[in-house]
Amino acid sequence: MRHNKKFNHLSRTASHRNAMLANMAISLIMHKRITTTLAKAKALKKFVEPLITRSKDDSTNSRRVVFRYLQNKFALKELFGDVAAKVGDRPGGYTRIIKLGTRQGDAAQICFIELVDFDENMAKTAAKKKTTRRSRKSTKAEAPAAEVAEAPVAEAPVAEAPAAEEAPKAE
């Protein structure tokens, strides 16, 4: 019977599945974004998010627990250094899955899985969405004033450049 065995086995043995998820987690930590099938991405999300949560507490025990899963010193250093610093204030939801469509050969659903805080494009669009009409109007009103202040400063060096060119012509 398979009572309370609800996770996706991915048609692999337990050792093969654990090795595959560990390799995918290492790739995700090192590269911040990987492309894989949707089923593997969902399984990876359940595998890697507790490790990222564990990395927020940088202690010897936490490092040993995470190393037991990953078995890679470089990924461990990246996880406890760069990744933990960015996700320190986030309460959860460290990864994002973005569906890309189906694969040509076998029609498997393909997706990105990425670390949320490391995608600059999404951060820019989120910042744009946060602005309201009032804030956009106020920034537009402030922008011409800033350009006027910069204009005299920009003209001064330009005025000096022709004078320097005229001097060699006079010789």
JSON list of C-alpha atoms in Angstrom, two decimals:
[
{"chain": "A", "resi": 1, "resn": "MET", "atom": "CA", "xyz": [0.00, 0.00, 0.00]},
{"chain": "A", "resi": 2, "resn": "ARG", "atom": "CA", "xyz": [1.12, 3.55, -0.59]},
{"chain": "A", "resi": 3, "resn": "HIS", "atom": "CA", "xyz": [-0.51, 5.46, 2.22]},
{"chain": "A", "resi": 4, "resn": "ASN", "atom": "CA", "xyz": [0.84, 9.02, 2.69]},
{"chain": "A", "resi": 5, "resn": "LYS", "atom": "CA", "xyz": [3.26, 8.73, -0.22]},
{"chain": "A", "resi": 6, "resn": "LYS", "atom": "CA", "xyz": [2.00, 11.68, -2.20]},
{"chain": "A", "resi": 7, "resn": "PHE", "atom": "CA", "xyz": [5.14, 13.19, -3.73]},
{"chain": "A", "resi": 8, "resn": "ASN", "atom": "CA", "xyz": [6.02, 12.66, -7.38]},
{"chain": "A", "resi": 9, "resn": "HIS", "atom": "CA", "xyz": [8.42, 9.75, -7.82]},
{"chain": "A", "resi": 10, "resn": "LEU", "atom": "CA", "xyz": [9.35, 10.95, -11.33]},
{"chain": "A", "resi": 11, "resn": "SER", "atom": "CA", "xyz": [9.61, 7.32, -12.60]},
{"chain": "A", "resi": 12, "resn": "ARG", "atom": "CA", "xyz": [12.94, 6.87, -10.82]},
{"chain": "A", "resi": 13, "resn": "THR", "atom": "CA", "xyz": [14.32, 4.89, -7.94]},
{"chain": "A", "resi": 14, "resn": "ALA", "atom": "CA", "xyz": [14.82, 6.73, -4.66]},
{"chain": "A", "resi": 15, "resn": "SER", "atom": "CA", "xyz": [18.60, 6.99, -5.04]},
{"chain": "A", "resi": 16, "resn": "HIS", "atom": "CA", "xyz": [18.33, 8.18, -8.65]},
{"chain": "A", "resi": 17, "resn": "ARG", "atom": "CA", "xyz": [15.67, 10.74, -7.70]},
{"chain": "A", "resi": 18, "resn": "ASN", "atom": "CA", "xyz": [17.70, 12.09, -4.77]},
{"chain": "A", "resi": 19, "resn": "ALA", "atom": "CA", "xyz": [20.84, 12.38, -6.90]},
{"chain": "A", "resi": 20, "resn": "MET", "atom": "CA", "xyz": [18.93, 14.13, -9.70]},
{"chain": "A", "resi": 21, "resn": "LEU", "atom": "CA", "xyz": [17.28, 16.61, -7.33]},
{"chain": "A", "resi": 22, "resn": "ALA", "atom": "CA", "xyz": [20.60, 17.34, -5.63]},
{"chain": "A", "resi": 23, "resn": "ASN", "atom": "CA", "xyz": [22.26, 18.00, -9.01]},
{"chain": "A", "resi": 24, "resn": "MET", "atom": "CA", "xyz": [19.38, 20.22, -10.09]},
{"chain": "A", "resi": 25, "resn": "ALA", "atom": "CA", "xyz": [19.50, 22.12, -6.80]},
{"chain": "A", "resi": 26, "resn": "ILE", "atom": "CA", "xyz": [23.24, 22.73, -7.23]},
{"chain": "A", "resi": 27, "resn": "SER", "atom": "CA", "xyz": [22.63, 24.02, -10.76]},
{"chain": "A", "resi": 28, "resn": "LEU", "atom": "CA", "xyz": [19.81, 26.27, -9.56]},
{"chain": "A", "resi": 29, "resn": "ILE", "atom": "CA", "xyz": [21.95, 27.73, -6.77]},
{"chain": "A", "resi": 30, "resn": "MET", "atom": "CA", "xyz": [24.96, 28.30, -9.01]},
{"chain": "A", "resi": 31, "resn": "HIS", "atom": "CA", "xyz": [23.15, 29.61, -12.11]},
{"chain": "A", "resi": 32, "resn": "LYS", "atom": "CA", "xyz": [20.04, 31.14, -10.43]},
{"chain": "A", "resi": 33, "resn": "ARG", "atom": "CA", "xyz": [17.80, 29.85, -13.25]},
{"chain": "A", "resi": 34, "resn": "ILE", "atom": "CA", "xyz": [17.46, 26.50, -15.00]},
{"chain": "A", "resi": 35, "resn": "THR", "atom": "CA", "xyz": [15.16, 25.09, -17.66]},
{"chain": "A", "resi": 36, "resn": "THR", "atom": "CA", "xyz": [13.53, 21.73, -16.97]},
{"chain": "A", "resi": 37, "resn": "THR", "atom": "CA", "xyz": [10.21, 19.92, -17.17]},
{"chain": "A", "resi": 38, "resn": "LEU", "atom": "CA", "xyz": [7.31, 21.09, -15.05]},
{"chain": "A", "resi": 39, "resn": "ALA", "atom": "CA", "xyz": [7.15, 17.91, -12.96]},
{"chain": "A", "resi": 40, "resn": "LYS", "atom": "CA", "xyz": [10.88, 18.08, -12.13]},
{"chain": "A", "resi": 41, "resn": "ALA", "atom": "CA", "xyz": [10.59, 21.80, -11.34]},
{"chain": "A", "resi": 42, "resn": "LYS", "atom": "CA", "xyz": [7.77, 21.19, -8.87]},
{"chain": "A", "resi": 43, "resn": "ALA", "atom": "CA", "xyz": [9.74, 18.40, -7.20]},
{"chain": "A", "resi": 44, "resn": "LEU", "atom": "CA", "xyz": [12.84, 20.61, -7.11]},
{"chain": "A", "resi": 45, "resn": "LYS", "atom": "CA", "xyz": [10.89, 23.43, -5.50]},
{"chain": "A", "resi": 46, "resn": "LYS", "atom": "CA", "xyz": [9.93, 21.15, -2.60]},
{"chain": "A", "resi": 47, "resn": "PHE", "atom": "CA", "xyz": [13.54, 19.96, -2.36]},
{"chain": "A", "resi": 48, "resn": "VAL", "atom": "CA", "xyz": [15.41, 23.29, -2.48]},
{"chain": "A", "resi": 49, "resn": "GLU", "atom": "CA", "xyz": [13.17, 25.70, -0.54]},
{"chain": "A", "resi": 50, "resn": "PRO", "atom": "CA", "xyz": [13.82, 24.06, 2.86]},
{"chain": "A", "resi": 51, "resn": "LEU", "atom": "CA", "xyz": [17.55, 24.21, 2.09]},
{"chain": "A", "resi": 52, "resn": "ILE", "atom": "CA", "xyz": [17.33, 27.94, 1.36]},
{"chain": "A", "resi": 53, "resn": "THR", "atom": "CA", "xyz": [15.37, 28.45, 4.58]},
{"chain": "A", "resi": 54, "resn": "ARG", "atom": "CA", "xyz": [18.09, 26.57, 6.44]},
{"chain": "A", "resi": 55, "resn": "SER", "atom": "CA", "xyz": [20.76, 28.78, 4.87]},
{"chain": "A", "resi": 56, "resn": "LYS", "atom": "CA", "xyz": [19.33, 31.91, 6.53]},
{"chain": "A", "resi": 57, "resn": "ASP", "atom": "CA", "xyz": [20.84, 30.69, 9.81]},
{"chain": "A", "resi": 58, "resn": "ASP", "atom": "CA", "xyz": [24.56, 30.49, 9.08]},
{"chain": "A", "resi": 59, "resn": "SER", "atom": "CA", "xyz": [25.69, 28.01, 11.71]},
{"chain": "A", "resi": 60, "resn": "THR", "atom": "CA", "xyz": [27.89, 24.95, 11.56]},
{"chain": "A", "resi": 61, "resn": "ASN", "atom": "CA", "xyz": [24.93, 22.65, 12.05]},
{"chain": "A", "resi": 62, "resn": "SER", "atom": "CA", "xyz": [22.96, 24.30, 9.24]},
{"chain": "A", "resi": 63, "resn": "ARG", "atom": "CA", "xyz": [25.91, 23.99, 6.89]},
{"chain": "A", "resi": 64, "resn": "ARG", "atom": "CA", "xyz": [26.30, 20.29, 7.74]},
{"chain": "A", "resi": 65, "resn": "VAL", "atom": "CA", "xyz": [22.61, 19.58, 7.22]},
{"chain": "A", "resi": 66, "resn": "VAL", "atom": "CA", "xyz": [22.58, 21.31, 3.83]},
{"chain": "A", "resi": 67, "resn": "PHE", "atom": "CA", "xyz": [25.87, 19.68, 2.81]},
{"chain": "A", "resi": 68, "resn": "ARG", "atom": "CA", "xyz": [24.30, 16.30, 3.50]},
{"chain": "A", "resi": 69, "resn": "TYR", "atom": "CA", "xyz": [21.83, 17.01, 0.69]},
{"chain": "A", "resi": 70, "resn": "LEU", "atom": "CA", "xyz": [24.00, 18.91, -1.81]},
{"chain": "A", "resi": 71, "resn": "GLN", "atom": "CA", "xyz": [27.51, 17.39, -1.42]},
{"chain": "A", "resi": 72, "resn": "ASN", "atom": "CA", "xyz": [29.09, 20.40, -3.17]},
{"chain": "A", "resi": 73, "resn": "LYS", "atom": "CA", "xyz": [31.31, 22.91, -1.35]},
{"chain": "A", "resi": 74, "resn": "PHE", "atom": "CA", "xyz": [31.00, 25.61, -4.00]},
{"chain": "A", "resi": 75, "resn": "ALA", "atom": "CA", "xyz": [27.20, 25.48, -4.04]},
{"chain": "A", "resi": 76, "resn": "LEU", "atom": "CA", "xyz": [27.20, 25.54, -0.25]},
{"chain": "A", "resi": 77, "resn": "LYS", "atom": "CA", "xyz": [29.39, 28.65, -0.22]},
{"chain": "A", "resi": 78, "resn": "GLU", "atom": "CA", "xyz": [27.15, 30.36, -2.79]},
{"chain": "A", "resi": 79, "resn": "LEU", "atom": "CA", "xyz": [23.99, 29.37, -0.90]},
{"chain": "A", "resi": 80, "resn": "PHE", "atom": "CA", "xyz": [25.15, 30.58, 2.51]},
{"chain": "A", "resi": 81, "resn": "GLY", "atom": "CA", "xyz": [26.82, 33.69, 1.07]},
{"chain": "A", "resi": 82, "resn": "ASP", "atom": "CA", "xyz": [25.11, 35.40, -1.85]},
{"chain": "A", "resi": 83, "resn": "VAL", "atom": "CA", "xyz": [21.72, 33.66, -1.81]},
{"chain": "A", "resi": 84, "resn": "ALA", "atom": "CA", "xyz": [21.17, 33.85, 1.95]},
{"chain": "A", "resi": 85, "resn": "ALA", "atom": "CA", "xyz": [22.02, 37.55, 1.94]},
{"chain": "A", "resi": 86, "resn": "LYS", "atom": "CA", "xyz": [19.35, 38.29, -0.67]},
{"chain": "A", "resi": 87, "resn": "VAL", "atom": "CA", "xyz": [16.58, 36.16, 0.84]},
{"chain": "A", "resi": 88, "resn": "GLY", "atom": "CA", "xyz": [17.27, 37.03, 4.47]},
{"chain": "A", "resi": 89, "resn": "ASP", "atom": "CA", "xyz": [14.09, 39.08, 4.93]},
{"chain": "A", "resi": 90, "resn": "ARG", "atom": "CA", "xyz": [11.82, 36.96, 2.72]},
{"chain": "A", "resi": 91, "resn": "PRO", "atom": "CA", "xyz": [9.50, 34.64, 4.71]},
{"chain": "A", "resi": 92, "resn": "GLY", "atom": "CA", "xyz": [9.33, 31.97, 1.98]},
{"chain": "A", "resi": 93, "resn": "GLY", "atom": "CA", "xyz": [8.64, 31.50, -1.71]},
{"chain": "A", "resi": 94, "resn": "TYR", "atom": "CA", "xyz": [12.25, 31.65, -2.83]},
{"chain": "A", "resi": 95, "resn": "THR", "atom": "CA", "xyz": [11.67, 30.11, -6.26]},
{"chain": "A", "resi": 96, "resn": "ARG", "atom": "CA", "xyz": [9.42, 30.94, -9.20]},
{"chain": "A", "resi": 97, "resn": "ILE", "atom": "CA", "xyz": [8.23, 28.58, -11.95]},
{"chain": "A", "resi": 98, "resn": "ILE", "atom": "CA", "xyz": [7.50, 30.12, -15.36]},
{"chain": "A", "resi": 99, "resn": "LYS", "atom": "CA", "xyz": [5.91, 27.84, -17.96]},
{"chain": "A", "resi": 100, "resn": "LEU", "atom": "CA", "xyz": [7.41, 27.97, -21.45]},
{"chain": "A", "resi": 101, "resn": "GLY", "atom": "CA", "xyz": [5.23, 25.56, -23.43]},
{"chain": "A", "resi": 102, "resn": "THR", "atom": "CA", "xyz": [5.80, 22.04, -24.66]},
{"chain": "A", "resi": 103, "resn": "ARG", "atom": "CA", "xyz": [8.93, 20.32, -25.88]},
{"chain": "A", "resi": 104, "resn": "GLN", "atom": "CA", "xyz": [8.99, 19.41, -29.57]},
{"chain": "A", "resi": 105, "resn": "GLY", "atom": "CA", "xyz": [10.11, 15.78, -29.19]},
{"chain": "A", "resi": 106, "resn": "ASP", "atom": "CA", "xyz": [7.82, 14.36, -26.52]},
{"chain": "A", "resi": 107, "resn": "ALA", "atom": "CA", "xyz": [5.38, 17.20, -25.79]},
{"chain": "A", "resi": 108, "resn": "ALA", "atom": "CA", "xyz": [6.58, 17.48, -22.18]},
{"chain": "A", "resi": 109, "resn": "GLN", "atom": "CA", "xyz": [5.77, 20.77, -20.47]},
{"chain": "A", "resi": 110, "resn": "ILE", "atom": "CA", "xyz": [8.93, 22.88, -20.18]},
{"chain": "A", "resi": 111, "resn": "CYS", "atom": "CA", "xyz": [9.49, 25.68, -17.69]},
{"chain": "A", "resi": 112, "resn": "PHE", "atom": "CA", "xyz": [12.03, 27.92, -16.01]},
{"chain": "A", "resi": 113, "resn": "ILE", "atom": "CA", "xyz": [12.63, 27.59, -12.32]},
{"chain": "A", "resi": 114, "resn": "GLU", "atom": "CA", "xyz": [14.52, 30.53, -10.89]},
{"chain": "A", "resi": 115, "resn": "LEU", "atom": "CA", "xyz": [15.44, 32.17, -7.63]},
{"chain": "A", "resi": 116, "resn": "VAL", "atom": "CA", "xyz": [13.03, 35.07, -7.16]},
{"chain": "A", "resi": 117, "resn": "ASP", "atom": "CA", "xyz": [15.41, 37.74, -5.84]},
{"chain": "A", "resi": 118, "resn": "PHE", "atom": "CA", "xyz": [17.97, 37.26, -8.63]},
{"chain": "A", "resi": 119, "resn": "ASP", "atom": "CA", "xyz": [15.82, 38.13, -11.65]},
{"chain": "A", "resi": 120, "resn": "GLU", "atom": "CA", "xyz": [16.54, 41.77, -12.50]},
{"chain": "A", "resi": 121, "resn": "ASN", "atom": "CA", "xyz": [13.93, 41.94, -15.28]},
{"chain": "A", "resi": 122, "resn": "MET", "atom": "CA", "xyz": [11.09, 40.92, -12.97]},
{"chain": "A", "resi": 123, "resn": "ALA", "atom": "CA", "xyz": [12.32, 43.33, -10.31]},
{"chain": "A", "resi": 124, "resn": "LYS", "atom": "CA", "xyz": [12.20, 46.21, -12.83]},
{"chain": "A", "resi": 125, "resn": "THR", "atom": "CA", "xyz": [8.67, 45.37, -13.93]},
{"chain": "A", "resi": 126, "resn": "ALA", "atom": "CA", "xyz": [7.55, 45.02, -10.32]},
{"chain": "A", "resi": 127, "resn": "ALA", "atom": "CA", "xyz": [8.96, 48.46, -9.56]},
{"chain": "A", "resi": 128, "resn": "LYS", "atom": "CA", "xyz": [7.11, 49.92, -12.55]},
{"chain": "A", "resi": 129, "resn": "LYS", "atom": "CA", "xyz": [3.83, 48.34, -11.46]},
{"chain": "A", "resi": 130, "resn": "LYS", "atom": "CA", "xyz": [4.14, 49.80, -7.97]},
{"chain": "A", "resi": 131, "resn": "THR", "atom": "CA", "xyz": [4.08, 53.39, -9.29]},
{"chain": "A", "resi": 132, "resn": "THR", "atom": "CA", "xyz": [0.66, 54.98, -9.32]},
{"chain": "A", "resi": 133, "resn": "ARG", "atom": "CA", "xyz": [-0.63, 57.76, -11.53]},
{"chain": "A", "resi": 134, "resn": "ARG", "atom": "CA", "xyz": [0.10, 60.37, -8.92]},
{"chain": "A", "resi": 135, "resn": "SER", "atom": "CA", "xyz": [3.65, 59.22, -8.47]},
{"chain": "A", "resi": 136, "resn": "ARG", "atom": "CA", "xyz": [4.19, 59.13, -12.24]},
{"chain": "A", "resi": 137, "resn": "LYS", "atom": "CA", "xyz": [2.85, 62.68, -12.60]},
{"chain": "A", "resi": 138, "resn": "SER", "atom": "CA", "xyz": [5.08, 63.90, -9.81]},
{"chain": "A", "resi": 139, "resn": "THR", "atom": "CA", "xyz": [8.14, 62.28, -11.35]},
{"chain": "A", "resi": 140, "resn": "LYS", "atom": "CA", "xyz": [7.33, 63.82, -14.74]},
{"chain": "A", "resi": 141, "resn": "ALA", "atom": "CA", "xyz": [6.95, 67.23, -13.12]},
{"chain": "A", "resi": 142, "resn": "GLU", "atom": "CA", "xyz": [10.29, 66.84, -11.34]},
{"chain": "A", "resi": 143, "resn": "ALA", "atom": "CA", "xyz": [12.10, 65.58, -14.45]},
{"chain": "A", "resi": 144, "resn": "PRO", "atom": "CA", "xyz": [12.07, 68.92, -16.43]},
{"chain": "A", "resi": 145, "resn": "ALA", "atom": "CA", "xyz": [13.33, 70.78, -13.39]},
{"chain": "A", "resi": 146, "resn": "ALA", "atom": "CA", "xyz": [16.22, 68.35, -13.13]},
{"chain": "A", "resi": 147, "resn": "GLU", "atom": "CA", "xyz": [17.01, 68.78, -16.85]},
{"chain": "A", "resi": 148, "resn": "VAL", "atom": "CA", "xyz": [17.06, 72.57, -16.50]},
{"chain": "A", "resi": 149, "resn": "ALA", "atom": "CA", "xyz": [19.50, 72.31, -13.63]},
{"chain": "A", "resi": 150, "resn": "GLU", "atom": "CA", "xyz": [21.77, 70.03, -15.66]},
{"chain": "A", "resi": 151, "resn": "ALA", "atom": "CA", "xyz": [21.68, 72.10, -18.87]},
{"chain": "A", "resi": 152, "resn": "PRO", "atom": "CA", "xyz": [24.02, 74.98, -17.82]},
{"chain": "A", "resi": 153, "resn": "VAL", "atom": "CA", "xyz": [26.53, 72.49, -16.45]},
{"chain": "A", "resi": 154, "resn": "ALA", "atom": "CA", "xyz": [26.52, 70.59, -19.75]},
{"chain": "A", "resi": 155, "resn": "GLU", "atom": "CA", "xyz": [26.99, 73.75, -21.84]},
{"chain": "A", "resi": 156, "resn": "ALA", "atom": "CA", "xyz": [30.06, 75.06, -20.00]},
{"chain": "A", "resi": 157, "resn": "PRO", "atom": "CA", "xyz": [32.48, 72.32, -21.20]},
{"chain": "A", "resi": 158, "resn": "VAL", "atom": "CA", "xyz": [31.06, 72.54, -24.73]},
{"chain": "A", "resi": 159, "resn": "ALA", "atom": "CA", "xyz": [31.87, 76.28, -24.85]},
{"chain": "A", "resi": 160, "resn": "GLU", "atom": "CA", "xyz": [35.50, 75.59, -23.91]},
{"chain": "A", "resi": 161, "resn": "ALA", "atom": "CA", "xyz": [35.95, 72.96, -26.62]},
{"chain": "A", "resi": 162, "resn": "PRO", "atom": "CA", "xyz": [35.58, 75.34, -29.66]},
{"chain": "A", "resi": 163, "resn": "ALA", "atom": "CA", "xyz": [37.98, 77.83, -28.10]},
{"chain": "A", "resi": 164, "resn": "ALA", "atom": "CA", "xyz": [40.60, 75.09, -27.87]},
{"chain": "A", "resi": 165, "resn": "GLU", "atom": "CA", "xyz": [40.01, 74.20, -31.53]},
{"chain": "A", "resi": 166, "resn": "GLU", "atom": "CA", "xyz": [40.37, 77.81, -32.70]},
{"chain": "A", "resi": 167, "resn": "ALA", "atom": "CA", "xyz": [43.79, 78.22, -31.14]},
{"chain": "A", "resi": 168, "resn": "PRO", "atom": "CA", "xyz": [45.52, 75.64, -33.39]},
{"chain": "A", "resi": 169, "resn": "LYS", "atom": "CA", "xyz": [43.84, 77.12, -36.48]},
{"chain": "A", "resi": 170, "resn": "ALA", "atom": "CA", "xyz": [45.28, 80.57, -35.71]},
{"chain": "A", "resi": 171, "resn": "GLU", "atom": "CA", "xyz": [48.85, 79.25, -35.78]}
]
